[in-house]
mmCIF file of C-alpha atoms and ligand atoms in Angstrom:
data_model
loop_
_atom_site.group_PDB
_atom_site.id
_atom_site.type_symbol
_atom_site.label_atom_id
_atom_site.label_comp_id
_atom_site.label_asym_id
_atom_site.label_seq_id
_atom_site.Cartn_x
_atom_site.Cartn_y
_atom_site.Cartn_z
ATOM 1 C CA MET A 53 -0.001 0.070 -0.008
ATOM 2 C CA ASP A 54 1.334 3.373 -1.017
ATOM 3 C CA ASN A 55 1.082 5.904 1.790
ATOM 4 C CA LEU A 56 1.324 8.890 -0.361
ATOM 5 C CA LYS A 57 -1.334 8.034 -2.953
ATOM 6 C CA ARG A 58 -4.715 9.822 -2.553
ATOM 7 C CA SER A 59 -7.146 7.049 -2.148
ATOM 8 C CA LEU A 60 -10.835 6.219 -1.741
ATOM 9 C CA PHE A 61 -11.776 3.491 0.789
ATOM 10 C CA CYS A 62 -15.307 2.248 1.014
ATOM 11 C CA ALA A 63 -16.703 1.429 4.478
ATOM 12 C CA LEU A 64 -18.302 -2.088 4.330
ATOM 13 C CA ASP A 65 -20.812 -1.349 7.059
ATOM 14 C CA PHE A 66 -22.871 -4.455 6.606
ATOM 15 C CA LYS A 67 -23.752 -7.442 8.816
ATOM 16 C CA ASP A 68 -24.335 -9.796 5.867
ATOM 17 C CA PRO A 69 -21.103 -10.728 4.009
ATOM 18 C CA GLY A 70 -23.197 -11.305 0.920
ATOM 19 C CA ASP A 71 -24.101 -7.588 0.871
ATOM 20 C CA ALA A 72 -20.498 -6.679 1.180
ATOM 21 C CA HIS A 73 -19.428 -8.792 -1.697
ATOM 22 C CA LYS A 74 -22.354 -7.482 -3.903
ATOM 23 C CA LEU A 75 -21.281 -3.878 -3.037
ATOM 24 C CA ILE A 76 -17.591 -4.558 -3.840
ATOM 25 C CA GLU A 77 -18.509 -6.006 -7.232
ATOM 26 C CA LYS A 78 -20.286 -2.688 -8.029
ATOM 27 C CA VAL A 79 -17.524 -0.290 -6.897
ATOM 28 C CA LYS A 80 -14.256 -2.126 -7.192
ATOM 29 C CA LYS A 81 -13.221 -0.355 -10.333
ATOM 30 C CA TYR A 82 -13.276 3.025 -8.492
ATOM 31 C CA ILE A 83 -12.073 2.295 -5.028
ATOM 32 C CA ASP A 84 -8.596 1.835 -3.615
ATOM 33 C CA GLY A 85 -9.446 -0.224 -0.555
ATOM 34 C CA VAL A 86 -12.151 -1.234 1.866
ATOM 35 C CA LYS A 87 -12.694 -0.535 5.437
ATOM 36 C CA VAL A 88 -14.089 -3.262 7.671
ATOM 37 C CA GLY A 89 -15.544 -1.960 10.971
ATOM 38 C CA LEU A 90 -17.223 -3.428 14.056
ATOM 39 C CA GLU A 91 -20.540 -4.117 12.423
ATOM 40 C CA PHE A 92 -19.091 -6.576 9.851
ATOM 41 C CA PHE A 93 -16.446 -7.939 12.109
ATOM 42 C CA LEU A 94 -18.448 -8.746 15.113
ATOM 43 C CA ALA A 95 -21.172 -10.356 13.027
ATOM 44 C CA ASN A 96 -18.807 -12.471 10.936
ATOM 45 C CA GLY A 97 -15.402 -12.745 12.568
ATOM 46 C CA PRO A 98 -11.891 -12.970 11.007
ATOM 47 C CA ILE A 99 -12.829 -15.738 8.474
ATOM 48 C CA GLU A 100 -15.134 -13.445 6.366
ATOM 49 C CA VAL A 101 -12.571 -10.590 6.483
ATOM 50 C CA ILE A 102 -10.015 -12.999 5.066
ATOM 51 C CA LYS A 103 -12.498 -13.913 2.241
ATOM 52 C CA LEU A 104 -12.641 -10.246 1.213
ATOM 53 C CA LYS A 105 -8.936 -10.489 0.232
ATOM 54 C CA LYS A 106 -9.831 -12.141 -3.042
ATOM 55 C CA TYR A 107 -10.497 -8.761 -4.585
ATOM 56 C CA GLY A 108 -6.804 -7.779 -4.066
ATOM 57 C CA LEU A 109 -7.955 -4.555 -2.408
ATOM 58 C CA PRO A 110 -6.109 -3.208 0.703
ATOM 59 C CA ILE A 111 -8.091 -3.789 3.922
ATOM 60 C CA PHE A 112 -8.337 -1.225 6.744
ATOM 61 C CA LEU A 113 -9.600 -3.166 9.793
ATOM 62 C CA ASP A 114 -11.242 -0.311 11.818
ATOM 63 C CA LEU A 115 -11.624 -1.988 15.219
ATOM 64 C CA LYS A 116 -10.794 1.196 17.143
ATOM 65 C CA LEU A 117 -8.981 -0.674 19.841
ATOM 66 C CA HIS A 118 -8.937 1.001 23.285
ATOM 67 C CA ASP A 119 -7.724 -0.944 26.300
ATOM 68 C CA ILE A 120 -4.631 -1.420 28.491
ATOM 69 C CA PRO A 121 -1.302 -1.821 26.769
ATOM 70 C CA ASN A 122 -1.028 -5.659 27.189
ATOM 71 C CA THR A 123 -4.565 -6.280 25.988
ATOM 72 C CA VAL A 124 -4.163 -4.057 22.884
ATOM 73 C CA SER A 125 -0.770 -5.403 21.967
ATOM 74 C CA GLU A 126 -1.910 -9.000 22.305
ATOM 75 C CA ALA A 127 -4.995 -8.152 20.219
ATOM 76 C CA VAL A 128 -2.827 -6.820 17.536
ATOM 77 C CA LYS A 129 -0.923 -10.133 17.569
ATOM 78 C CA SER A 130 -4.263 -11.961 17.253
ATOM 79 C CA VAL A 131 -5.267 -9.759 14.288
ATOM 80 C CA MET A 132 -2.180 -10.912 12.401
ATOM 81 C CA LYS A 133 -3.947 -14.070 11.353
ATOM 82 C CA ILE A 134 -6.052 -11.736 9.140
ATOM 83 C CA LYS A 135 -3.025 -9.595 8.108
ATOM 84 C CA PRO A 136 -4.980 -6.407 7.337
ATOM 85 C CA ASP A 137 -3.074 -3.589 5.770
ATOM 86 C CA LEU A 138 -4.203 -1.072 8.388
ATOM 87 C CA LEU A 139 -5.644 -1.285 11.909
ATOM 88 C CA SER A 140 -7.071 1.443 14.075
ATOM 89 C CA VAL A 141 -6.435 2.099 17.868
ATOM 90 C CA HIS A 142 -7.622 4.976 19.884
ATOM 91 C CA ILE A 143 -4.889 7.535 20.610
ATOM 92 C CA THR A 144 -6.674 8.261 23.915
ATOM 93 C CA GLY A 145 -5.653 4.661 24.951
ATOM 94 C CA GLY A 146 -2.413 6.388 26.087
ATOM 95 C CA ARG A 147 1.229 6.596 25.318
ATOM 96 C CA GLN A 148 2.352 3.330 26.800
ATOM 97 C CA MET A 149 -0.249 1.424 24.797
ATOM 98 C CA LEU A 150 0.628 3.221 21.580
ATOM 99 C CA LYS A 151 4.287 2.667 22.171
ATOM 100 C CA GLU A 152 4.002 -1.107 22.772
ATOM 101 C CA VAL A 153 1.726 -1.413 19.716
ATOM 102 C CA ALA A 154 4.086 0.590 17.409
ATOM 103 C CA SER A 155 7.057 -1.451 18.590
ATOM 104 C CA LEU A 156 5.597 -4.845 17.599
ATOM 105 C CA LYS A 157 7.743 -6.491 15.065
ATOM 106 C CA LYS A 158 4.841 -8.019 13.114
ATOM 107 C CA ARG A 159 1.957 -5.644 12.746
ATOM 108 C CA PRO A 160 -0.171 -3.897 10.235
ATOM 109 C CA LYS A 161 0.063 -0.102 9.668
ATOM 110 C CA ILE A 162 -1.306 1.376 12.895
ATOM 111 C CA VAL A 163 -3.481 4.437 12.672
ATOM 112 C CA GLY A 164 -4.756 6.391 15.651
ATOM 113 C CA ILE A 165 -8.290 7.469 16.076
ATOM 114 C CA SER A 166 -8.264 11.192 17.181
ATOM 115 C CA MET A 167 -11.680 12.717 17.681
ATOM 116 C CA LEU A 168 -14.660 10.845 16.169
ATOM 117 C CA THR A 169 -16.298 12.758 13.262
ATOM 118 C CA SER A 170 -19.620 12.385 15.044
ATOM 119 C CA LEU A 171 -18.395 14.634 17.864
ATOM 120 C CA GLU A 172 -18.174 18.415 18.119
ATOM 121 C CA LYS A 173 -16.778 21.060 20.548
ATOM 122 C CA GLN A 174 -19.849 20.691 22.900
ATOM 123 C CA ASP A 175 -19.094 16.945 23.366
ATOM 124 C CA LEU A 176 -15.450 17.757 24.256
ATOM 125 C CA ASN A 177 -16.560 20.327 26.785
ATOM 126 C CA GLN A 178 -19.052 17.935 28.369
ATOM 127 C CA MET A 179 -16.238 15.437 28.861
ATOM 128 C CA GLY A 180 -14.176 18.229 30.592
ATOM 129 C CA ILE A 181 -11.935 18.860 27.632
ATOM 130 C CA ASN A 182 -11.922 22.671 27.186
ATOM 131 C CA LEU A 183 -10.262 22.765 23.847
ATOM 132 C CA SER A 184 -11.500 23.379 20.284
ATOM 133 C CA PRO A 185 -11.634 20.203 18.061
ATOM 134 C CA GLU A 186 -8.636 21.594 16.158
ATOM 135 C CA ASN A 187 -6.508 21.983 19.236
ATOM 136 C CA TYR A 188 -7.617 18.638 20.668
ATOM 137 C CA VAL A 189 -6.873 16.778 17.381
ATOM 138 C CA LYS A 190 -3.476 18.576 17.183
ATOM 139 C CA LYS A 191 -2.521 17.374 20.684
ATOM 140 C CA LEU A 192 -3.499 13.868 19.762
ATOM 141 C CA ALA A 193 -1.758 14.039 16.365
ATOM 142 C CA LYS A 194 1.523 15.178 18.177
ATOM 143 C CA ILE A 195 1.323 12.074 20.286
ATOM 144 C CA ALA A 196 0.620 9.871 17.347
ATOM 145 C CA ILE A 197 3.523 11.228 15.386
ATOM 146 C CA LYS A 198 6.047 11.148 18.326
ATOM 147 C CA LEU A 199 5.132 7.525 19.004
ATOM 148 C CA ARG A 200 5.559 6.588 15.381
ATOM 149 C CA LEU A 201 2.133 5.479 14.417
ATOM 150 C CA ASP A 202 1.706 5.323 10.713
ATOM 151 C CA GLY A 203 -1.184 7.739 10.469
ATOM 152 C CA ILE A 204 -4.238 9.299 12.079
ATOM 153 C CA VAL A 205 -7.992 9.264 11.606
ATOM 154 C CA SER A 206 -9.662 12.682 11.837
ATOM 155 C CA SER A 207 -12.133 14.967 10.232
ATOM 156 C CA ALA A 208 -10.721 16.544 7.132
ATOM 157 C CA ARG A 209 -11.394 19.872 8.876
ATOM 158 C CA GLU A 210 -8.280 19.185 10.890
ATOM 159 C CA ALA A 211 -6.233 17.630 8.127
ATOM 160 C CA LYS A 212 -4.380 20.845 7.078
ATOM 161 C CA LEU A 213 -3.293 21.393 10.594
ATOM 162 C CA ILE A 214 -2.062 17.848 10.878
ATOM 163 C CA ARG A 215 -0.219 18.029 7.559
ATOM 164 C CA SER A 216 1.626 21.102 8.816
ATOM 165 C CA ILE A 217 3.220 19.167 11.678
ATOM 166 C CA CYS A 218 3.568 15.528 10.422
ATOM 167 C CA PRO A 219 6.153 13.676 8.293
ATOM 168 C CA GLN A 220 5.334 13.505 4.603
ATOM 169 C CA GLU A 221 4.534 9.783 4.704
ATOM 170 C CA PHE A 222 2.131 10.112 7.580
ATOM 171 C CA ILE A 223 -1.328 8.822 6.517
ATOM 172 C CA ILE A 224 -4.266 11.160 7.178
ATOM 173 C CA ILE A 225 -7.480 9.218 6.961
ATOM 174 C CA THR A 226 -10.796 11.176 6.854
ATOM 175 C CA PRO A 227 -14.225 9.756 7.377
ATOM 176 C CA GLY A 228 -17.302 12.017 7.497
ATOM 177 C CA ILE A 229 -17.136 12.757 3.779
ATOM 178 C CA ARG A 230 -20.302 14.029 2.126
ATOM 179 C CA LEU A 231 -21.009 15.248 -1.404
ATOM 180 C CA ASP A 232 -23.535 17.645 -0.106
ATOM 181 C CA SER A 233 -24.957 18.880 3.136
ATOM 182 C CA LYS A 234 -27.951 16.489 3.049
ATOM 183 C CA ASN A 235 -28.118 13.158 4.814
ATOM 184 C CA LEU A 236 -25.339 13.821 7.464
ATOM 185 C CA ALA A 237 -27.027 11.256 9.734
ATOM 186 C CA ASP A 238 -24.873 11.012 12.848
ATOM 187 C CA GLN A 239 -21.840 12.762 11.338
ATOM 188 C CA LYS A 240 -21.084 16.305 12.465
ATOM 189 C CA ARG A 241 -17.519 17.391 11.333
ATOM 190 C CA VAL A 242 -18.207 16.589 7.674
ATOM 191 C CA THR A 243 -16.362 17.772 4.543
ATOM 192 C CA THR A 244 -16.588 17.329 0.778
ATOM 193 C CA PRO A 245 -14.160 15.052 -1.087
ATOM 194 C CA LYS A 246 -12.582 18.118 -2.666
ATOM 195 C CA HIS A 247 -12.131 19.890 0.571
ATOM 196 C CA ALA A 248 -10.633 16.804 2.192
ATOM 197 C CA ILE A 249 -8.013 16.396 -0.573
ATOM 198 C CA GLU A 250 -7.224 20.074 -0.640
ATOM 199 C CA ASN A 251 -6.625 19.989 3.111
ATOM 200 C CA GLY A 252 -4.024 17.182 2.729
ATOM 201 C CA ALA A 253 -6.055 13.974 3.404
ATOM 202 C CA SER A 254 -4.468 10.868 1.993
ATOM 203 C CA MET A 255 -7.353 8.484 2.420
ATOM 204 C CA LEU A 256 -10.979 9.259 2.213
ATOM 205 C CA ILE A 257 -13.390 6.887 3.956
ATOM 206 C CA VAL A 258 -16.917 6.808 2.550
ATOM 207 C CA GLY A 259 -19.687 4.632 3.846
ATOM 208 C CA ARG A 260 -23.346 5.603 3.515
ATOM 209 C CA PRO A 261 -23.057 8.065 0.582
ATOM 210 C CA ILE A 262 -21.876 4.969 -1.466
ATOM 211 C CA ILE A 263 -23.374 1.952 0.248
ATOM 212 C CA LYS A 264 -26.885 3.367 0.755
ATOM 213 C CA SER A 265 -26.973 4.930 -2.760
ATOM 214 C CA LYS A 266 -29.281 3.471 -5.357
ATOM 215 C CA ASN A 267 -26.262 3.508 -7.657
ATOM 216 C CA PRO A 268 -23.151 2.852 -5.601
ATOM 217 C CA GLY A 269 -20.992 2.538 -8.674
ATOM 218 C CA ASN A 270 -21.823 6.021 -9.931
ATOM 219 C CA VAL A 271 -21.170 7.693 -6.465
ATOM 220 C CA ALA A 272 -17.821 5.908 -6.147
ATOM 221 C CA LYS A 273 -16.875 6.828 -9.671
ATOM 222 C CA LYS A 274 -17.860 10.528 -8.974
ATOM 223 C CA ILE A 275 -15.692 10.701 -5.859
ATOM 224 C CA LYS A 276 -12.805 8.987 -7.468
ATOM 225 C CA ASN A 277 -12.924 11.561 -10.286
ATOM 226 C CA ILE A 278 -12.943 14.404 -7.856
ATOM 227 C CA ILE A 279 -9.943 12.922 -6.000
ATOM 228 C CA GLU A 280 -7.981 12.372 -9.216
ATOM 229 C CA ASN A 281 -8.664 15.684 -10.775
ATOM 230 C CA ILE A 282 -7.657 18.069 -8.020
HETATM 231 O O1 LIG B 484 -21.439 6.208 6.493
HETATM 232 P P1 LIG B 484 -20.300 7.158 6.730
HETATM 233 O O2 LIG B 484 -19.625 7.647 5.444
HETATM 234 O O3 LIG B 484 -20.635 8.249 7.677
HETATM 235 O O4 LIG B 484 -19.183 6.207 7.435
HETATM 236 C C1 LIG B 484 -18.066 6.572 7.972
HETATM 237 C C2 LIG B 484 -17.290 5.345 8.458
HETATM 238 O O5 LIG B 484 -16.099 5.830 8.986
HETATM 239 C C3 LIG B 484 -17.981 4.528 9.431
HETATM 240 O O6 LIG B 484 -17.726 3.151 9.117
HETATM 241 C C4 LIG B 484 -17.390 4.871 10.743
HETATM 242 O O7 LIG B 484 -17.250 3.874 11.693
HETATM 243 C C5 LIG B 484 -16.039 5.356 10.360
HETATM 244 N N1 LIG B 484 -15.429 6.364 11.186
HETATM 245 C C6 LIG B 484 -15.922 7.562 11.457
HETATM 246 N N2 LIG B 484 -15.254 8.531 12.264
HETATM 247 C C7 LIG B 484 -14.084 8.140 12.745
HETATM 248 C C8 LIG B 484 -13.485 6.985 12.483
HETATM 249 C C9 LIG B 484 -14.156 6.089 11.657
HETATM 250 O O8 LIG B 484 -16.986 7.903 11.022
HETATM 251 N N3 LIG B 484 -13.502 9.072 13.483
#
């Protein structure tokens, strides 16, 4: 997987593996990888993730691990039977956990979850964090960079800020992508694909705008064109 390539990953947020395969068949020409999250993984386990490998697309296993250092590093070892290309852990799991995971000899690329795109300033304040989303994400990004994670997951709204402090090869993954301001559902800190790329995102994660569309192939093609032509 090339860290520097601008890419489109489709979130396979399905319980039924058959639905995931049908979707991939429709969009595989336009996407650069797939993201498998908790919905698919907990319903089907590693075996069905391994079956997705037949398409030859990189797999981002978005398990958002968040636990004590020993538990997370042992979980990363367990995940190696799937050999995903990327795996997510929460940066708020703490420095020791991140350090142990990053230093594992055999591991996928590890990306740190910063602030979920469904959260906004008010949510931070309610948790006692009196920072703007930008400053909070910047703090978490500095930790991820220092502890040598391979990348970060944030809203594209913070991508420019992260780009200004991270090494060139650092992967900036941005969910919360919408083609317009309709159908935001639970997402709050959203951006368009164009804005995400202009802000320095390397990997756009798109779920519902593609998978809930009547024509997933068309939407994926449209986003891919935007990404390629900026
Ligand atoms: O459907 P939608 O495009 O909003 O999907 C976004 C995907 O990205 C979901 O699978 C969600 O779990 C994931 N994600 C997110 N925010 C993060 C990290 C991952 O929305 N910070």
